[in-house]
Coordinates of C-alpha atoms in Angstrom, one line a residue:
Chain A
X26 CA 33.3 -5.3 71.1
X27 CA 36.1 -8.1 70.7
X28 CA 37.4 -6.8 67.4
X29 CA 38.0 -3.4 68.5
X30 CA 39.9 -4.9 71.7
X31 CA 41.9 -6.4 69.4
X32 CA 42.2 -3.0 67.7
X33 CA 43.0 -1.3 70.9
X34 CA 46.2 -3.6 71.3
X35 CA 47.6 -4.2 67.7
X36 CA 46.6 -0.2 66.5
X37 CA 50.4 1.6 66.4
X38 CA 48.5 5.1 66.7
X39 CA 47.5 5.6 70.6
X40 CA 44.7 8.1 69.7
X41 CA 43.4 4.9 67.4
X42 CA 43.3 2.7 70.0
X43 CA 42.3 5.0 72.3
X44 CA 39.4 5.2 70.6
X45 CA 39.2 1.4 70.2
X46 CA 38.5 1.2 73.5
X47 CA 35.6 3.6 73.5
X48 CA 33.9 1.4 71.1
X49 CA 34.7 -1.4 73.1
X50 CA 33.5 -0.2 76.4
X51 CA 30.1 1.1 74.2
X52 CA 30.2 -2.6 73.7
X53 CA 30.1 -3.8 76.9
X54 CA 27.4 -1.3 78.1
X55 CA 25.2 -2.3 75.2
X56 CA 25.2 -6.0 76.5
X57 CA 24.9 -4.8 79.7
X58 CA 20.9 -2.9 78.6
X59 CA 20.3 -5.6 76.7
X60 CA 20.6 -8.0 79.7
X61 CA 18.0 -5.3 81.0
X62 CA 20.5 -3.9 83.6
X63 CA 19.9 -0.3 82.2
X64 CA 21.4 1.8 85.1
X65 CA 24.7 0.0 85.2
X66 CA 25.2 0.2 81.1
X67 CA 24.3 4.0 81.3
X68 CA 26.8 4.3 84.3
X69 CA 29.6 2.6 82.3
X70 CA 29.1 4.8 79.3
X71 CA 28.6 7.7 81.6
X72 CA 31.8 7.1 84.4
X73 CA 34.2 5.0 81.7
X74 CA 33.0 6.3 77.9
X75 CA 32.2 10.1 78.9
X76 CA 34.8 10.9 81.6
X77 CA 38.0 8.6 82.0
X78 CA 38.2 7.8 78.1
X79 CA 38.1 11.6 77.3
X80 CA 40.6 12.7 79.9
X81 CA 42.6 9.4 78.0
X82 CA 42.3 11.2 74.9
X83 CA 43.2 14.3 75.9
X84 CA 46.6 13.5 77.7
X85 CA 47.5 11.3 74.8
X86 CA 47.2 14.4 72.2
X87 CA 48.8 17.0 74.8
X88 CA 51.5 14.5 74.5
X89 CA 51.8 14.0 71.2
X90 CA 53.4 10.1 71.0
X91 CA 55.0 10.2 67.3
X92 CA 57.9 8.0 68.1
X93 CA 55.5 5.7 69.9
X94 CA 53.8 4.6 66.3
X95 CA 57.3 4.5 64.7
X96 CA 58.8 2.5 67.2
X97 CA 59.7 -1.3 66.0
X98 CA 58.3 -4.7 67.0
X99 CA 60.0 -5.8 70.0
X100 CA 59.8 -9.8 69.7
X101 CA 60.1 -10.5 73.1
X102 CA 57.6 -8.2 74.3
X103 CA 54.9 -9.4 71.7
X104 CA 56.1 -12.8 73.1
X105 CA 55.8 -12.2 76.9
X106 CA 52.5 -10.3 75.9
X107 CA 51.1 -13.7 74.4
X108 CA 52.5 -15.7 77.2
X109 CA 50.8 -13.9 79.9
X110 CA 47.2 -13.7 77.8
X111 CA 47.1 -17.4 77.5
X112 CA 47.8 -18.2 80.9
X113 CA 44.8 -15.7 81.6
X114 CA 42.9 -17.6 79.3
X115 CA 44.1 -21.2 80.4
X116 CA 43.4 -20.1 84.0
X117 CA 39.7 -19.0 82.9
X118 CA 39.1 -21.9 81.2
X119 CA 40.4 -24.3 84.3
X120 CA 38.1 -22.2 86.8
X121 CA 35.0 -22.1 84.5
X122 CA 35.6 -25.5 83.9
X123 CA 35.2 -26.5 87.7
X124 CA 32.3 -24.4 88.6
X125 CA 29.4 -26.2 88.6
X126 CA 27.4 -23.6 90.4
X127 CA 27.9 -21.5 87.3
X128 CA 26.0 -24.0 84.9
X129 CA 22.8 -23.5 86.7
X130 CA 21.1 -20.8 84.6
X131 CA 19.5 -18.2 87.1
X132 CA 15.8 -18.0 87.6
X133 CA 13.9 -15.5 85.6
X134 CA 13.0 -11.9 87.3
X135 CA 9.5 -12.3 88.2
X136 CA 8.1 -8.9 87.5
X137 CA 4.6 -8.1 88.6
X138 CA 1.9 -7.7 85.7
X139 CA 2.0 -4.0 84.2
X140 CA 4.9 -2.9 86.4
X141 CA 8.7 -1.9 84.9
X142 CA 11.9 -3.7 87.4
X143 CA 13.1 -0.6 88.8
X144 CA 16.9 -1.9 88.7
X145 CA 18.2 1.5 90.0
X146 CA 16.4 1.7 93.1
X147 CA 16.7 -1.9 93.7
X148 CA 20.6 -1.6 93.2
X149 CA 20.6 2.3 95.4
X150 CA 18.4 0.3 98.2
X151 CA 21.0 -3.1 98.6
X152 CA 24.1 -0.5 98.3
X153 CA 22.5 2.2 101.0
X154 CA 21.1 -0.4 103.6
X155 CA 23.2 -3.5 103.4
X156 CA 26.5 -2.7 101.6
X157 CA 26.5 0.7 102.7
X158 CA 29.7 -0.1 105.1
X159 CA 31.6 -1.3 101.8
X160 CA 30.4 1.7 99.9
X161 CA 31.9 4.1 102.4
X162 CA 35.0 2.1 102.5
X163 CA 35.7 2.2 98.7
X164 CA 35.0 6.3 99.1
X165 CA 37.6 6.6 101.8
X166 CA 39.8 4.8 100.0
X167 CA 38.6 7.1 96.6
X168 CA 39.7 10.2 98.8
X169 CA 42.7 9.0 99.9
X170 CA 44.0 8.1 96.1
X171 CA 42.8 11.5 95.3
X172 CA 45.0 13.5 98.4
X173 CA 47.9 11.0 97.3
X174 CA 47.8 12.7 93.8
X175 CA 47.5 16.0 94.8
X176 CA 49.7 15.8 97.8
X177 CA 52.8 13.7 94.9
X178 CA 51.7 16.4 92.4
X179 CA 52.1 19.7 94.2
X180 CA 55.7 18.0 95.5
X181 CA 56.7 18.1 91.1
X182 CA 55.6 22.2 91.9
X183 CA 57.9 22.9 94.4
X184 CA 61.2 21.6 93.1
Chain B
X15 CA -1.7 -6.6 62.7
X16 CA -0.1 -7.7 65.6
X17 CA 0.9 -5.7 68.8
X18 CA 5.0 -5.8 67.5
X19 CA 4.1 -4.3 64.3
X20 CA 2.3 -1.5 65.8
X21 CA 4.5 -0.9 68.1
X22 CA 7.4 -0.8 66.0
X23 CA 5.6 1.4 63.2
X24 CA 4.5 4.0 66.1
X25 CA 7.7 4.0 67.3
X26 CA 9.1 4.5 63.9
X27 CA 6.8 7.4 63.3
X28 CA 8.2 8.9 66.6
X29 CA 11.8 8.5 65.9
X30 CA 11.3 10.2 62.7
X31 CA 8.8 13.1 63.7
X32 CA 10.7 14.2 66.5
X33 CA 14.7 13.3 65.9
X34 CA 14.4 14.5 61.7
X35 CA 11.0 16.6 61.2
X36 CA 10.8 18.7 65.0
X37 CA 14.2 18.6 66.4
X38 CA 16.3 19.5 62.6
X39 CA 13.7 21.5 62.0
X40 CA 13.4 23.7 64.8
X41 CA 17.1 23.4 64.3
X42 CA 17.4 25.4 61.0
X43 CA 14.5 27.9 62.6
X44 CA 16.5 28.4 65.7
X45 CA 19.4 29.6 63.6
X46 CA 16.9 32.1 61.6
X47 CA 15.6 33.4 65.1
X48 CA 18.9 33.8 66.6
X49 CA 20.0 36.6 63.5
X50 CA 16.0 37.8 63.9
X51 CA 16.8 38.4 67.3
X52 CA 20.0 39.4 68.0
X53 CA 18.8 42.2 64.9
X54 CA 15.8 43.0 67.0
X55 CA 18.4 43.2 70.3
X56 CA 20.5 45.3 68.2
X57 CA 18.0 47.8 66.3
X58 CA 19.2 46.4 63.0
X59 CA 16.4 44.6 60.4
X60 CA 18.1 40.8 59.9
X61 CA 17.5 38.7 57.3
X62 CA 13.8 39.5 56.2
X63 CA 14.1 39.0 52.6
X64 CA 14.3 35.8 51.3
X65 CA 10.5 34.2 50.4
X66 CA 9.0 32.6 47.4
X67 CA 10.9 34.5 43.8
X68 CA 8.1 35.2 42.6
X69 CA 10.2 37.7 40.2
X70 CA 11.9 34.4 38.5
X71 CA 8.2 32.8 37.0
X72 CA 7.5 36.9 35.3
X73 CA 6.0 38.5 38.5
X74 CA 6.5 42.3 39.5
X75 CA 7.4 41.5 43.2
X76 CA 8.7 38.8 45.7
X77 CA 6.8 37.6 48.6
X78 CA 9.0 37.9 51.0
X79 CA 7.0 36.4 54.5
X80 CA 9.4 38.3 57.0
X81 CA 12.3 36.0 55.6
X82 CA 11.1 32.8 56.6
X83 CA 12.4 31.0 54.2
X84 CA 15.9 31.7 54.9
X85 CA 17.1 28.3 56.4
X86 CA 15.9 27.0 53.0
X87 CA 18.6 29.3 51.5
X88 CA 21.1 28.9 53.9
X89 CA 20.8 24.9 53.4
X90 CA 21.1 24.8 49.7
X91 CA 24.0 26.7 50.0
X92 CA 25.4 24.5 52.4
X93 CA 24.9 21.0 50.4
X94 CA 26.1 23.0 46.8
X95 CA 29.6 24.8 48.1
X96 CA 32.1 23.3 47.6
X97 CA 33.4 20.3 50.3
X98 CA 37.0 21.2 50.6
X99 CA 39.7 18.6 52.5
X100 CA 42.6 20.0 53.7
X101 CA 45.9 18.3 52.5
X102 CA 47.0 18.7 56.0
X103 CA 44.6 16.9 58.6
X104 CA 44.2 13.3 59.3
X105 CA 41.5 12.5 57.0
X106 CA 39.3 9.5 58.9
X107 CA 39.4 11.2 62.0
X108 CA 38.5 14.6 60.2
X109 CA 35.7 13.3 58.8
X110 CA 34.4 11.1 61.8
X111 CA 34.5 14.0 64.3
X112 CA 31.4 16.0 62.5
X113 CA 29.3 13.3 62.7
X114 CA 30.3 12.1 66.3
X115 CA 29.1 15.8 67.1
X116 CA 25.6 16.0 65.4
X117 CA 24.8 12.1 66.3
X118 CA 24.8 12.2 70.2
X119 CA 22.9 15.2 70.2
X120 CA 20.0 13.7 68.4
X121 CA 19.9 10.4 70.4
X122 CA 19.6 12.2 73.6
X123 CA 16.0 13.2 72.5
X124 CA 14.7 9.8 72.8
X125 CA 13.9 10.2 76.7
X126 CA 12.2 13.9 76.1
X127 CA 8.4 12.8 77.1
X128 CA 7.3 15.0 74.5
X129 CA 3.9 14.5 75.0
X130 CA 1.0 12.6 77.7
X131 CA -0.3 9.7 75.5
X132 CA -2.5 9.4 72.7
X133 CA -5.4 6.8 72.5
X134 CA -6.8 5.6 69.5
X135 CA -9.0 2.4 68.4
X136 CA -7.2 -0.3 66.8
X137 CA -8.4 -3.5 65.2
X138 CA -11.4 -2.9 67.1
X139 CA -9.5 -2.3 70.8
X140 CA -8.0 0.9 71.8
X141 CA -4.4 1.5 72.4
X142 CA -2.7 3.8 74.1
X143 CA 0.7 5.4 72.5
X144 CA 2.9 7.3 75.3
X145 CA 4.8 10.1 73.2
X146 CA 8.3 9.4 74.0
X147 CA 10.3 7.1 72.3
X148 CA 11.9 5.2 75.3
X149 CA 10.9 5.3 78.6
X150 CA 13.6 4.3 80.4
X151 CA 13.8 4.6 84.0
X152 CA 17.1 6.2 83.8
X153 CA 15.9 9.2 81.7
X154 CA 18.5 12.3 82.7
X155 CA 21.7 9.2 83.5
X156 CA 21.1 8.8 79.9
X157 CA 21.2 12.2 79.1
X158 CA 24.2 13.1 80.5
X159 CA 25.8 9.9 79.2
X160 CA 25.0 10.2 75.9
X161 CA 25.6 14.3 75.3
X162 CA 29.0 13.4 77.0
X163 CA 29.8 11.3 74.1
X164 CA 29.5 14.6 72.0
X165 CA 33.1 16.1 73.6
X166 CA 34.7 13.5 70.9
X167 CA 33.7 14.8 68.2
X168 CA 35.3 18.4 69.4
X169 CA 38.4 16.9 70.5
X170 CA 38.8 14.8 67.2
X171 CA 37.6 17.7 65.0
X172 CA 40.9 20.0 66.6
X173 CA 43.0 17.3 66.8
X174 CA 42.9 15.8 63.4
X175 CA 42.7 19.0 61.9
X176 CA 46.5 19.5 62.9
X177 CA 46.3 23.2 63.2
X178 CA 47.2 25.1 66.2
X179 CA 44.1 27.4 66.6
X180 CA 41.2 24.8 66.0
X181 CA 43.6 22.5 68.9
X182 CA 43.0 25.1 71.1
X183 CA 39.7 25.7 70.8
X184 CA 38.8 21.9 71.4
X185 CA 41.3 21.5 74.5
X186 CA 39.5 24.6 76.0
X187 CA 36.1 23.0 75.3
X188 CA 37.1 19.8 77.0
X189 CA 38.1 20.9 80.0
X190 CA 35.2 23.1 80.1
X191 CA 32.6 20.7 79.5
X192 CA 34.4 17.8 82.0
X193 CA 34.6 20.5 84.6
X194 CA 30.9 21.5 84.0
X195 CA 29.3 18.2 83.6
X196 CA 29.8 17.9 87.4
X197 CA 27.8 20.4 88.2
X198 CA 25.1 19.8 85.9
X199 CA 24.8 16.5 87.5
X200 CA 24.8 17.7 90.8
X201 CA 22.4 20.2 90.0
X202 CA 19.8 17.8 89.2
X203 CA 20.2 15.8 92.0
X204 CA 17.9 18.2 94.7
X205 CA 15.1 17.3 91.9
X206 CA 15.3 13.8 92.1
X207 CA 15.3 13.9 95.7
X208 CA 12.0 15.7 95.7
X209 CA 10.3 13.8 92.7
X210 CA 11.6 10.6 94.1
X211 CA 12.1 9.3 90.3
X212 CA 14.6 9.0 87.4
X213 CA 12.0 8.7 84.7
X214 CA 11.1 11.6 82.8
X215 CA 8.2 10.0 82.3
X216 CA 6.1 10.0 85.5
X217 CA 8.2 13.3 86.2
X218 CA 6.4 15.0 83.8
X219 CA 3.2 13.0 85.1
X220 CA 3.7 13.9 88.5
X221 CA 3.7 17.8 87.8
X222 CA 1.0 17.1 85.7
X223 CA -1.5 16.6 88.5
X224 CA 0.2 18.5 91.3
X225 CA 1.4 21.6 89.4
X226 CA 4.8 22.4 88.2
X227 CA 8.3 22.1 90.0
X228 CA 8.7 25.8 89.6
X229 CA 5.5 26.6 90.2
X230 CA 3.8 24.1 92.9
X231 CA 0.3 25.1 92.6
X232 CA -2.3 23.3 91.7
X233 CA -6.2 24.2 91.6
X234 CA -7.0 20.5 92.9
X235 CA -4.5 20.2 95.7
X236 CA -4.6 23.8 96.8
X237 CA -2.0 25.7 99.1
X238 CA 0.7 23.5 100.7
X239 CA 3.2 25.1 102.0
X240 CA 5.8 22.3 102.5
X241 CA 6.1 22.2 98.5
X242 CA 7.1 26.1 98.4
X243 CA 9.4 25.8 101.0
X244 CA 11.2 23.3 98.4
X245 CA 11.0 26.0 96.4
X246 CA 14.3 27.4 97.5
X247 CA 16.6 24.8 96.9
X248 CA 14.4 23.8 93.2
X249 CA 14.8 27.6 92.5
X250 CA 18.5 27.2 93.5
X251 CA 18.9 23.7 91.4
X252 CA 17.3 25.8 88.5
X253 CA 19.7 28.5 88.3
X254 CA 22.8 26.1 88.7
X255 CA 21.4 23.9 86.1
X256 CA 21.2 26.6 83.6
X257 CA 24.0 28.1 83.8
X258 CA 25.7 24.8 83.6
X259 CA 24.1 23.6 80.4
X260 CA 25.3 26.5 79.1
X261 CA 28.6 26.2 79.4
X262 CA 27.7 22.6 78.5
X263 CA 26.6 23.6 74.8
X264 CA 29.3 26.4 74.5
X265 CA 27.0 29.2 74.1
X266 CA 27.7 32.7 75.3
X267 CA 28.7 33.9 78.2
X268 CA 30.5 30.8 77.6
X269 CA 31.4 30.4 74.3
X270 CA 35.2 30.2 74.4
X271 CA 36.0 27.0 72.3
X272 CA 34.9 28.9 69.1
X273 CA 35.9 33.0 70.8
X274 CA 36.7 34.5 67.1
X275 CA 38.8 37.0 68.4
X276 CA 41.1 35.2 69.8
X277 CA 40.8 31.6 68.1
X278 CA 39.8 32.5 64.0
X279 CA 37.1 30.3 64.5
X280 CA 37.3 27.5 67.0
X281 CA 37.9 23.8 66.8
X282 CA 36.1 23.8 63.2
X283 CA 38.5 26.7 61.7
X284 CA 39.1 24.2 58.7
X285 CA 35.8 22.9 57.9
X286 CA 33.8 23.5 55.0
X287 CA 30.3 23.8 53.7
X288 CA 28.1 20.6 54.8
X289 CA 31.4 19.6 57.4
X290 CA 31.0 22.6 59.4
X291 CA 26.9 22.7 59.2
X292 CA 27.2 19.6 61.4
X293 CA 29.1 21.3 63.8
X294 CA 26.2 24.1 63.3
X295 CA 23.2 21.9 63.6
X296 CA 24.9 19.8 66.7
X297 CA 25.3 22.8 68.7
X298 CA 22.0 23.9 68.2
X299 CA 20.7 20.1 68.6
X300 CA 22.2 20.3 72.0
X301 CA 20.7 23.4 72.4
X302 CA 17.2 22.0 71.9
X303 CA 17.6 18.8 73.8
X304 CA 19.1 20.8 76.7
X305 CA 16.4 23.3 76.9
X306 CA 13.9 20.1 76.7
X307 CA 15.4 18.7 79.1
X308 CA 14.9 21.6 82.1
X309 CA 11.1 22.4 80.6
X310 CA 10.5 18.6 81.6
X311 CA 12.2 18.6 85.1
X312 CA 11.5 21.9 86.4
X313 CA 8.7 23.6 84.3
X314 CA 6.3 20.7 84.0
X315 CA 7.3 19.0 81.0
X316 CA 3.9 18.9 78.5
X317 CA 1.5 19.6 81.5
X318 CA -0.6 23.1 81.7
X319 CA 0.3 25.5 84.5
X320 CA -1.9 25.3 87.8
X321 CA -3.1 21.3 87.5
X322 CA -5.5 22.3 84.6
X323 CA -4.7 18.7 83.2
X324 CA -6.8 17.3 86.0
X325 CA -9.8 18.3 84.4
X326 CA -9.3 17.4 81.3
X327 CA -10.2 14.1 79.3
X328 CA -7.2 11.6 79.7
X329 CA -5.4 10.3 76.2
X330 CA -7.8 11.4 73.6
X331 CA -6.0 12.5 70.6
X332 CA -6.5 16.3 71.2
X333 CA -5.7 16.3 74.7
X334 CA -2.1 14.8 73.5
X335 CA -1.8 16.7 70.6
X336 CA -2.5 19.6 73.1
X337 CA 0.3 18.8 75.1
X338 CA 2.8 18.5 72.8
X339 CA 1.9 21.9 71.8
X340 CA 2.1 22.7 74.8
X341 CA 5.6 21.2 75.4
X342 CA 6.9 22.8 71.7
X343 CA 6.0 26.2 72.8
X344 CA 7.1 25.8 76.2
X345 CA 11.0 24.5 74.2
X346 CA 10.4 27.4 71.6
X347 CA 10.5 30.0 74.5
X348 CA 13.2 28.6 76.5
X349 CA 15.2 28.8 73.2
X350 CA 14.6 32.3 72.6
X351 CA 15.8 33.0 76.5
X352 CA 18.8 31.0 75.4
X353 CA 19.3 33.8 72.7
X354 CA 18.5 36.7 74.6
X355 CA 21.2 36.4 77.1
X356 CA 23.6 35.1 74.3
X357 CA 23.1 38.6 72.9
X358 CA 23.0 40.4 75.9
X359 CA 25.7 39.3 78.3
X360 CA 29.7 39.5 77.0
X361 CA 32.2 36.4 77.1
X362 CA 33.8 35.1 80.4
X363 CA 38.1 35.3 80.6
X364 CA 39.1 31.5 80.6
X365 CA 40.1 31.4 83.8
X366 CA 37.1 33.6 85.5
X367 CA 35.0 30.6 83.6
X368 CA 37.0 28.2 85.6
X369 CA 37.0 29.9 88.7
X370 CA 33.0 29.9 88.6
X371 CA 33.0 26.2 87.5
X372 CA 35.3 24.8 90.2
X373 CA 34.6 27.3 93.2
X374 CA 31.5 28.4 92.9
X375 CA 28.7 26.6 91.2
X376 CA 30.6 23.0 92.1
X377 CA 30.0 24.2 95.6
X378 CA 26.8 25.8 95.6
X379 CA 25.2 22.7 94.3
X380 CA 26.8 20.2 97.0
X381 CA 25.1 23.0 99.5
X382 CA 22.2 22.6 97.9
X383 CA 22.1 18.9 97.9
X384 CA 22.7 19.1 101.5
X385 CA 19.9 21.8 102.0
X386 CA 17.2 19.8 100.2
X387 CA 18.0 16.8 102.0
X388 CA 17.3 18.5 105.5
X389 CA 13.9 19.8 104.3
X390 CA 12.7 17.0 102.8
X391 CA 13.6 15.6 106.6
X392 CA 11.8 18.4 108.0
X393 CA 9.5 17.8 106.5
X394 CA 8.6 14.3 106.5

């Protein structure tokens, strides 16, 4: 999963690393089932793999981005790039450092004898009873990012 | 031997029975039924020859078995023409994309409950083997995840084979599949309100003992007329869903990332021999998994019609063995519906197939969401 996020920024062809990041997010779903958390690996492969990625690949081919793999090295903005990741990782390091509620390793699920943990309806019952305010707040503000690109999109139309 | 062992050699058995011996091999006879059928639908003969050559070994005549061993034919010839590369096409992505189409269509069969479960004695104890591969509780999420991963292998076959046609055809079936994935979702939804669960499994179980989603009847439960007024919306749910994973495997009426007439052959116009038979055999796979898919959630997955399964013996061997007969011939006749209407209704315009995708069945389902969730209040 690391090495093709790695591929996804050094790879000069954007349908390569496009597809990098496919891999990459297949990564992350498979440690997501195998930390038994089924429904939310399926949903990232679903939502991000299956959906977003495609439309991804597809712009980037209706495009066509030849000068993009031609283009040179541009020192400074390898440079800047580095910069920026370290300070990402020097600020992880500094906050995982001084967390000691993070050290404590969770207690195990306690699953009754000869039943399956249900984690879809446990996480569809916490998200429809007592997030549910936060849920219909994050799909207001879904619609409104959707009527903002149709409402900036038909204004291209018109002129 | 221990309890991993078994489990891990059943399981292997499964994997291999159903993903290489059932599923490629209905595979090659679906292929042989569709030109038996579309010949039948068309008052022509179809290929009826090819049987043992018996003519080769010094005998008078062939046996020819009604051509039945045509996909044998057609497979040799496959594997011994000749693999031909283009000098034009991006040659990693070229060859990825076939296999990126055949792969996700044959993982998606793991969560078909293909069967009730089989008991047999063991070192002296008795175990019971379910006949799926993994029972997940996430059965049709996983689905639709995984056959969504099959759109890369058509966008990478047109686009790496840098030719306009075969571009075409996979930027068609792209937007058609993303714009009909919604509504196969959706359409499925009205059934999980009603069933209550995401795993195939006790789905199929459930229908089992109180008859079939389509036909909610059972001997042992008797008349209730709450389940046929959910009828109506699961009828509804049916038809959308259909229609959707049609469009979904690109078959007729919706067929318009490989339309000959207009695109030489579609996004695999520059593929050869055992290239383009993956293509072939995903499709079809797709097929298959698809039509498995709506026997389990809407016309009782392995179970006989009217409850019957009540009254027999649970998990003996030919009880399960009797279910998965069940459940093949239940697939096998769903496949040949699939063919019938591909030889009977003509090809959509692109953007009549867009106008149905976005206007009407996109709609219809989110009605029918909304109409299932008021009975099921009424109901209750």
């Amino acid at each position: 999963m690391l090495l093709f996020g790695v591929g996804v920024v050094v790879n000069r062809n954007p349908v390569a690393s496009a597809l990098c990041l496919v891999v990459s997010f297949v990564g992350l779903a498979s440690l997501f089932i195998s930390l038994d958390a089924h429904f939310l690996g399926i949903i990232q492969i679903l939502v991000y793999t299956g959906a977003v990625m495609v439309l991804f690949l597809f712009i980037i081919m209706l495009l066509d981005l030849k000068e993009e793999a031609r283009r040179a090295l541009n020192a400074w903005a390898v440079a800047g790039g580095a910069v920026v990741a370290l300070c990402l990782v020097g600020t992880l390091l500094h906050v995982l450092g001084t967390f000691p509620k993070g050290e404590a390793t969770l207690p195990p699920l306690v699953v009754p004898e000869g039943q399956t943990y249900e984690d879809t309806k446990a996480l569809g019952t916490l998200l429809f009873t007592e997030y549910v305010f936060h849920v219909q707040v994050i799909g207001l503000l879904l619609l409104g990012a959707t009527v903002g690109v149709v409402a900036l999109s038909k204004k291209e139309a018109s002129k | 031997m221990d309890w991993l062992s078994f489990t891990l050699i059943t399981t292997l058995i499964k994997i291999v029975g159903l993903c290489f011996v059932a599923i490629l091999g209905l595979v090659s006879y679906t292929v042989y039924a569709e030109r038996r059928v579309s010949a039948i639908i068309q008052d022509r003969v179809g290929p009826n020859r090819v049987g043992l050559p018996l003519t080769l070994l010094g005998f008078k005549k062939d046996v020819s078995f009604l051509g039945l061993f045509q996909p044998l034919a057609d497979g040799i010839k496959f594997i011994l023409k000749e693999d031909f590369t283009p000098a034009h096409v991006k040659k990693f992505y070229f060859w990825l994309a076939p296999a990126l189409c055949l792969v996700p269509a044959l993982l998606t069969c793991a969560v078909l409950p293909f069967g009730s479960s089989i008991t047999i004695p063991w070192n002296g104890s008795e175990r019971t083997i379910p006949l799926v591969i993994a029972n997940l509780n996430v059965g049709p999420l996983f689905v639709f995840a995984i056959a969504s991963l099959g759109v890369y292998g058509i966008v990478l076959a047109g686009w790496s084979s840098n030719s306009k046609y075969p571009f075409f055809g996979s930027v068609r079936s792209t937007s058609q599949m993303i714009s009909y994935e919604i509504s196969l979702g959706l359409s499925l939804v009205p059934v999980l309100l009603v069933m209550g669960e995401l795993n195939l499994v006790t789905i199929s179980q459930q229908q089992s003992e109180h008859g079939w989603n389509l036909l909610p009847y059972s001997l042992r439960d008797g008349f209730d007329l709450n389940r046929w007024l959910l009828l109506i919306p699961l009828g509804l749910a049916f038809v959308t869903f259909v229609i959707a994973m049609f469009a979904e495997t690109n078959r007729l009426p919706f067929d318009l990332p490989e339309c000959e007439t207009e695109l030489v052959g579609g996004y695999h116009t520059e593929y050869s021999s055992m290239k383009f038979a993956l293509f072939f055999m995903g499709e079809y796979a797709a097929m298959i998994v698809g039509s498995g898919i709506t026997v389990t959630l809407f016309l009782g997955g392995w179970s006989l019609p009217l409850g019957l399964d009540n009254y027999l013996p649970k998990g003996t061997v030919w009880v399960g063995l009797l279910h998965t007969a069940v459940f093949f011939s239940k697939l096998i006749a769903f496949l040949i519906f699939f063919i019938w209407v591909r030889w009977t209704l003509p090809r959509f315009r692109y953007d009549q197939l867009m106008r149905l995708g976005w206007i009407w069945m996109f709609e219809i389902c989110l009605a029918n969401v909304l109409l299932t969730a008021g009975i099921l209040w009424y109901i209750s």
